[in-house]
CSV table of C-alpha atoms and ligand atoms in Angstrom, one decimal:
chain,number,residue,atom,x,y,z
A,13,MET,CA,0.0,0.0,0.0
A,14,LEU,CA,1.2,3.5,-0.9
A,15,LEU,CA,-0.1,6.7,0.7
A,16,GLY,CA,-0.3,9.8,-1.5
A,17,SER,CA,0.4,13.3,-0.1
A,18,ARG,CA,1.0,16.8,-1.4
A,19,ARG,CA,4.0,16.9,0.8
A,20,PRO,CA,5.3,13.4,1.1
A,21,ASP,CA,8.6,14.5,2.8
A,22,ASP,CA,6.5,15.9,5.7
A,23,ARG,CA,4.6,12.6,6.2
A,24,LYS,CA,7.4,10.2,7.1
A,25,ASP,CA,5.7,9.3,10.4
A,26,LEU,CA,2.7,7.4,9.1
A,27,GLY,CA,4.2,4.0,9.2
A,28,LEU,CA,3.6,3.3,5.5
A,29,PRO,CA,5.4,4.4,2.4
A,30,VAL,CA,4.3,7.9,1.3
A,31,ALA,CA,4.7,9.4,-2.2
A,32,SER,CA,3.5,12.3,-4.2
A,33,LEU,CA,0.0,12.2,-5.6
A,34,ASN,CA,1.2,11.6,-9.2
A,35,GLU,CA,3.5,8.8,-8.1
A,36,THR,CA,0.8,7.2,-6.1
A,37,ALA,CA,-1.7,7.3,-8.9
A,38,ALA,CA,0.9,5.9,-11.3
A,39,HIS,CA,1.4,2.8,-9.1
A,40,ALA,CA,-2.2,2.3,-8.2
A,41,GLU,CA,-4.4,-0.5,-9.4
A,42,VAL,CA,-7.0,0.9,-6.9
A,43,LEU,CA,-6.9,4.5,-5.7
A,44,VAL,CA,-8.7,5.7,-2.6
A,45,ASN,CA,-9.8,9.3,-2.5
A,46,ALA,CA,-9.7,10.4,1.2
A,47,THR,CA,-9.3,14.1,0.7
A,48,PRO,CA,-11.7,16.9,1.7
A,49,GLY,CA,-14.6,16.7,-0.7
A,50,THR,CA,-14.5,20.4,-1.3
A,51,VAL,CA,-11.2,20.0,-3.1
A,52,SER,CA,-11.2,16.4,-4.3
A,53,VAL,CA,-12.1,17.1,-8.0
A,54,GLU,CA,-9.5,19.8,-8.2
A,55,LEU,CA,-6.8,17.5,-6.7
A,56,LEU,CA,-7.7,14.7,-9.0
A,57,HIS,CA,-7.5,17.1,-12.0
A,58,SER,CA,-4.0,18.0,-10.8
A,59,ILE,CA,-3.1,14.3,-11.3
A,60,GLY,CA,-4.9,14.3,-14.7
A,61,ALA,CA,-7.5,12.1,-16.4
A,62,PRO,CA,-5.0,10.1,-18.5
A,63,ALA,CA,-3.1,9.0,-15.4
A,64,LEU,CA,-6.4,7.9,-13.7
A,65,ALA,CA,-7.9,6.2,-16.7
A,66,GLY,CA,-8.8,2.5,-16.0
A,67,THR,CA,-7.9,2.8,-12.3
A,68,VAL,CA,-10.7,1.9,-9.9
A,69,LEU,CA,-11.3,4.9,-7.7
A,70,ILE,CA,-12.8,4.2,-4.3
A,71,ASP,CA,-14.2,7.5,-3.0
A,72,VAL,CA,-14.8,8.0,0.7
A,73,GLY,CA,-14.9,11.8,0.5
A,74,VAL,CA,-17.8,14.1,1.5
A,75,GLY,CA,-17.8,17.8,0.8
A,76,LEU,CA,-18.8,19.7,3.9
A,77,SER,CA,-18.5,23.3,5.1
A,78,ASP,CA,-16.0,23.9,7.9
A,79,ASP,CA,-18.8,24.0,10.5
A,80,PHE,CA,-20.3,20.7,9.1
A,81,THR,CA,-23.7,22.3,8.4
A,82,GLU,CA,-23.7,22.4,4.6
A,83,LEU,CA,-22.9,20.1,1.8
A,84,SER,CA,-20.6,21.3,-1.0
A,85,HIS,CA,-22.7,19.3,-3.5
A,86,PRO,CA,-26.2,19.8,-2.2
A,87,ASN,CA,-28.1,18.7,-5.4
A,88,SER,CA,-25.6,16.1,-6.4
A,89,SER,CA,-22.6,14.3,-4.8
A,90,LEU,CA,-18.9,14.3,-4.9
A,91,GLY,CA,-19.0,10.8,-6.3
A,92,GLU,CA,-21.1,11.8,-9.2
A,93,GLN,CA,-18.9,14.9,-9.9
A,94,ILE,CA,-15.8,12.7,-9.9
A,95,GLN,CA,-17.3,10.2,-12.2
A,96,LYS,CA,-18.5,12.9,-14.6
A,97,ALA,CA,-15.1,14.6,-14.7
A,98,PHE,CA,-13.2,11.3,-15.1
A,99,PRO,CA,-15.4,9.0,-17.3
A,100,LEU,CA,-12.7,6.5,-17.9
A,101,THR,CA,-12.1,6.0,-14.2
A,102,PRO,CA,-14.7,3.7,-12.5
A,103,VAL,CA,-15.7,5.4,-9.3
A,104,VAL,CA,-17.2,3.5,-6.3
A,105,LYS,CA,-18.5,5.4,-3.3
A,106,THR,CA,-18.3,3.6,0.0
A,107,LEU,CA,-17.5,3.9,3.7
A,108,CYS,CA,-18.4,7.6,3.9
A,109,THR,CA,-21.4,7.0,6.2
A,110,MET,CA,-19.3,6.2,9.2
A,111,ASP,CA,-16.3,7.5,11.2
A,112,SER,CA,-12.9,6.5,10.1
A,113,THR,CA,-12.4,4.5,13.3
A,114,VAL,CA,-15.4,2.3,12.3
A,115,MET,CA,-14.3,2.1,8.6
A,116,THR,CA,-11.2,0.2,9.5
A,117,ALA,CA,-12.5,-1.8,12.6
A,118,PRO,CA,-16.2,-2.6,12.1
A,119,ASP,CA,-15.9,-5.5,14.6
A,120,GLY,CA,-15.3,-2.9,17.3
A,121,LEU,CA,-19.0,-2.1,17.4
A,122,ASP,CA,-21.6,-3.9,19.5
A,123,GLY,CA,-23.0,-5.8,16.5
A,124,PRO,CA,-23.0,-6.2,12.8
A,125,SER,CA,-23.6,-3.0,10.7
A,126,THR,CA,-23.9,-2.0,7.0
A,127,VAL,CA,-21.5,-0.5,4.5
A,128,PHE,CA,-23.0,0.9,1.2
A,129,LEU,CA,-21.6,0.7,-2.3
A,130,SER,CA,-22.6,3.0,-5.2
A,131,GLY,CA,-21.1,2.9,-8.6
A,132,ASP,CA,-21.8,2.3,-12.3
A,133,ASP,CA,-19.2,-0.3,-12.9
A,134,THR,CA,-20.0,-3.8,-11.7
A,135,GLU,CA,-16.4,-5.1,-11.8
A,136,ALA,CA,-15.2,-2.1,-9.9
A,137,LYS,CA,-17.8,-2.7,-7.2
A,138,ARG,CA,-16.7,-6.4,-7.0
A,139,THR,CA,-13.1,-5.3,-6.5
A,140,THR,CA,-14.2,-2.8,-3.8
A,141,GLY,CA,-16.3,-5.5,-2.1
A,142,ARG,CA,-13.3,-7.8,-1.9
A,143,LEU,CA,-11.2,-5.0,-0.4
A,144,LEU,CA,-14.0,-4.2,2.1
A,145,THR,CA,-14.0,-7.9,3.1
A,146,ASP,CA,-10.3,-7.7,3.7
A,147,LEU,CA,-10.9,-4.6,5.9
A,148,GLY,CA,-13.4,-6.6,8.1
A,149,TRP,CA,-16.7,-6.0,6.3
A,150,PRO,CA,-18.1,-9.5,5.5
A,151,PRO,CA,-20.2,-9.7,2.3
A,152,SER,CA,-23.4,-9.9,4.3
A,153,SER,CA,-22.6,-6.4,5.6
A,154,GLN,CA,-22.1,-4.9,2.2
A,155,LEU,CA,-25.2,-3.4,0.5
A,156,ASP,CA,-24.9,-2.4,-3.2
A,157,ILE,CA,-27.5,0.4,-3.5
A,158,GLY,CA,-27.0,1.1,-7.2
A,159,GLY,CA,-25.3,3.4,-9.7
A,160,ILE,CA,-23.1,6.4,-8.8
A,161,SER,CA,-26.2,8.6,-8.6
A,162,THR,CA,-27.0,6.8,-5.3
A,163,ALA,CA,-23.7,8.3,-3.9
A,164,ARG,CA,-25.7,11.4,-3.0
A,165,GLY,CA,-27.7,9.4,-0.4
A,166,GLN,CA,-24.5,8.2,1.2
A,167,GLU,CA,-23.0,11.7,1.2
A,168,HIS,CA,-26.1,13.5,2.3
A,169,PHE,CA,-26.4,11.2,5.3
A,170,ALA,CA,-23.4,13.2,6.7
A,171,LEU,CA,-25.8,15.7,8.1
A,172,LEU,CA,-27.8,13.1,10.0
A,173,PHE,CA,-24.5,11.4,11.0
A,174,ILE,CA,-23.5,14.7,12.7
A,175,GLY,CA,-26.8,14.9,14.4
A,176,ILE,CA,-26.6,11.4,15.7
A,177,ALA,CA,-23.1,11.9,16.9
A,178,GLY,CA,-24.2,15.0,18.8
A,179,GLY,CA,-27.1,13.0,20.4
A,180,LEU,CA,-24.9,10.1,21.3
A,181,GLY,CA,-21.8,12.1,22.3
A,182,SER,CA,-19.8,9.8,20.2
A,183,HIS,CA,-18.8,9.1,16.5
A,184,SER,CA,-18.3,5.4,17.2
A,185,PHE,CA,-21.6,4.0,15.7
A,186,ASN,CA,-23.0,2.8,12.4
A,187,ILE,CA,-26.2,2.0,10.6
A,188,ASN,CA,-27.4,-1.6,10.5
A,189,VAL,CA,-30.0,-2.2,7.8
A,190,VAL,CA,-32.4,-4.9,9.1
A,191,THR,CA,-35.4,-6.4,7.2
A,192,ARG,CA,-38.3,-8.7,7.9
A,193,PRO,CA,-37.2,-12.3,7.4
A,194,SER,CA,-39.3,-12.7,4.2
A,195,VAL,CA,-37.5,-9.8,2.4
B,221,NAP,N1,-12.5,11.3,9.1
B,221,NAP,C1,-13.6,10.6,9.1
B,221,NAP,O1,-14.0,10.0,10.1
B,221,NAP,C2,-14.5,10.6,7.8
B,221,NAP,C3,-15.7,9.9,7.8
B,221,NAP,C4,-16.4,9.8,6.6
B,221,NAP,C5,-16.0,10.5,5.5
B,221,NAP,N2,-14.8,11.2,5.6
B,221,NAP,C6,-14.4,11.9,4.4
B,221,NAP,O2,-13.1,11.4,4.0
B,221,NAP,C7,-12.3,12.5,3.5
B,221,NAP,C8,-11.0,12.6,4.3
B,221,NAP,O3,-11.3,12.8,5.7
B,221,NAP,P1,-10.2,13.3,6.7
B,221,NAP,O4,-10.9,13.5,8.0
B,221,NAP,O5,-9.0,12.4,6.6
B,221,NAP,O6,-9.8,14.7,6.1
B,221,NAP,P2,-8.6,15.6,6.3
B,221,NAP,O7,-7.7,15.1,7.4
B,221,NAP,O8,-9.1,17.0,6.4
B,221,NAP,O9,-7.8,15.5,4.9
B,221,NAP,C9,-7.1,14.3,4.5
B,221,NAP,C10,-5.9,14.7,3.8
B,221,NAP,O10,-6.2,15.4,2.6
B,221,NAP,C11,-5.1,16.4,2.4
B,221,NAP,N3,-5.7,17.7,2.4
B,221,NAP,C12,-6.3,18.4,3.4
B,221,NAP,N4,-6.7,19.6,3.1
B,221,NAP,C13,-6.4,19.7,1.8
B,221,NAP,C14,-6.7,20.8,0.8
B,221,NAP,N5,-7.2,21.9,1.2
B,221,NAP,N6,-6.3,20.6,-0.4
B,221,NAP,C15,-5.7,19.4,-0.8
B,221,NAP,N7,-5.5,18.4,0.1
B,221,NAP,C16,-5.8,18.5,1.3
B,221,NAP,C17,-4.1,16.3,3.5
B,221,NAP,O11,-3.0,15.4,3.1
B,221,NAP,P3,-1.6,16.1,2.6
B,221,NAP,O12,-1.4,17.4,3.4
B,221,NAP,O13,-0.7,15.0,3.1
B,221,NAP,O14,-1.7,16.2,1.2
B,221,NAP,C18,-4.9,15.6,4.6
B,221,NAP,O15,-4.1,14.8,5.4
B,221,NAP,C19,-13.1,13.7,3.6
B,221,NAP,O16,-13.8,14.0,2.4
B,221,NAP,C20,-14.2,13.4,4.7
B,221,NAP,O17,-15.4,14.1,4.5
B,221,NAP,C21,-14.0,11.2,6.7
């Protein structure tokens, strides 16, 4: 695994190799966008569409104002905007409906919970599902909710996420989608 940074020389303390954004993209079979959603499209443009063509892009970003009260893509989503700007790069939106501590350790919660996937490319979603499994999300916890347009539901949940976190006094929670046995 290679981490990308604008200033790799200042990021030597992360415990993993760090490189520039361009170098990271050049090596990636799968790229994860974990940058502020307000600047992600611009940052990806700085890498360039040709360098990203054919690379699966897992997008966990959400564009929020500094006070966490407004979305930067209120009638759309970051995932959709990235997919539109980079049509040759299959984008999969996932993991953005939870705190980063839960993303990487879902078994730390009291019970099973749900991670969502949105994207237009079936193979890219399969690849992402395998990586989620490696991260600790069993296939039974992964819910494919459709094409990249459904990313807006995941991202817009951020506002409710912040409300729930305020009510609970904690960010360590997640949604668990449950159904009647017949569904
Ligand atoms: N943190 C969470 O629990 C969580 C949960 C759900 C979704 N998300 C989403 O995941 C993404 C990353 O979250 P985060 O908390 O890790 O964000 P962050 O700490 O603010 O930013 C992540 C990295 O992006 C780079 N960056 C920061 N500001 C930038 C700017 N103005 N322009 C270009 N690059 C910048 C920085 O790396 P370098 O300085 O090394 O380049 C920074 O370490 C966000 O979109 C967030 O909404 C986060």
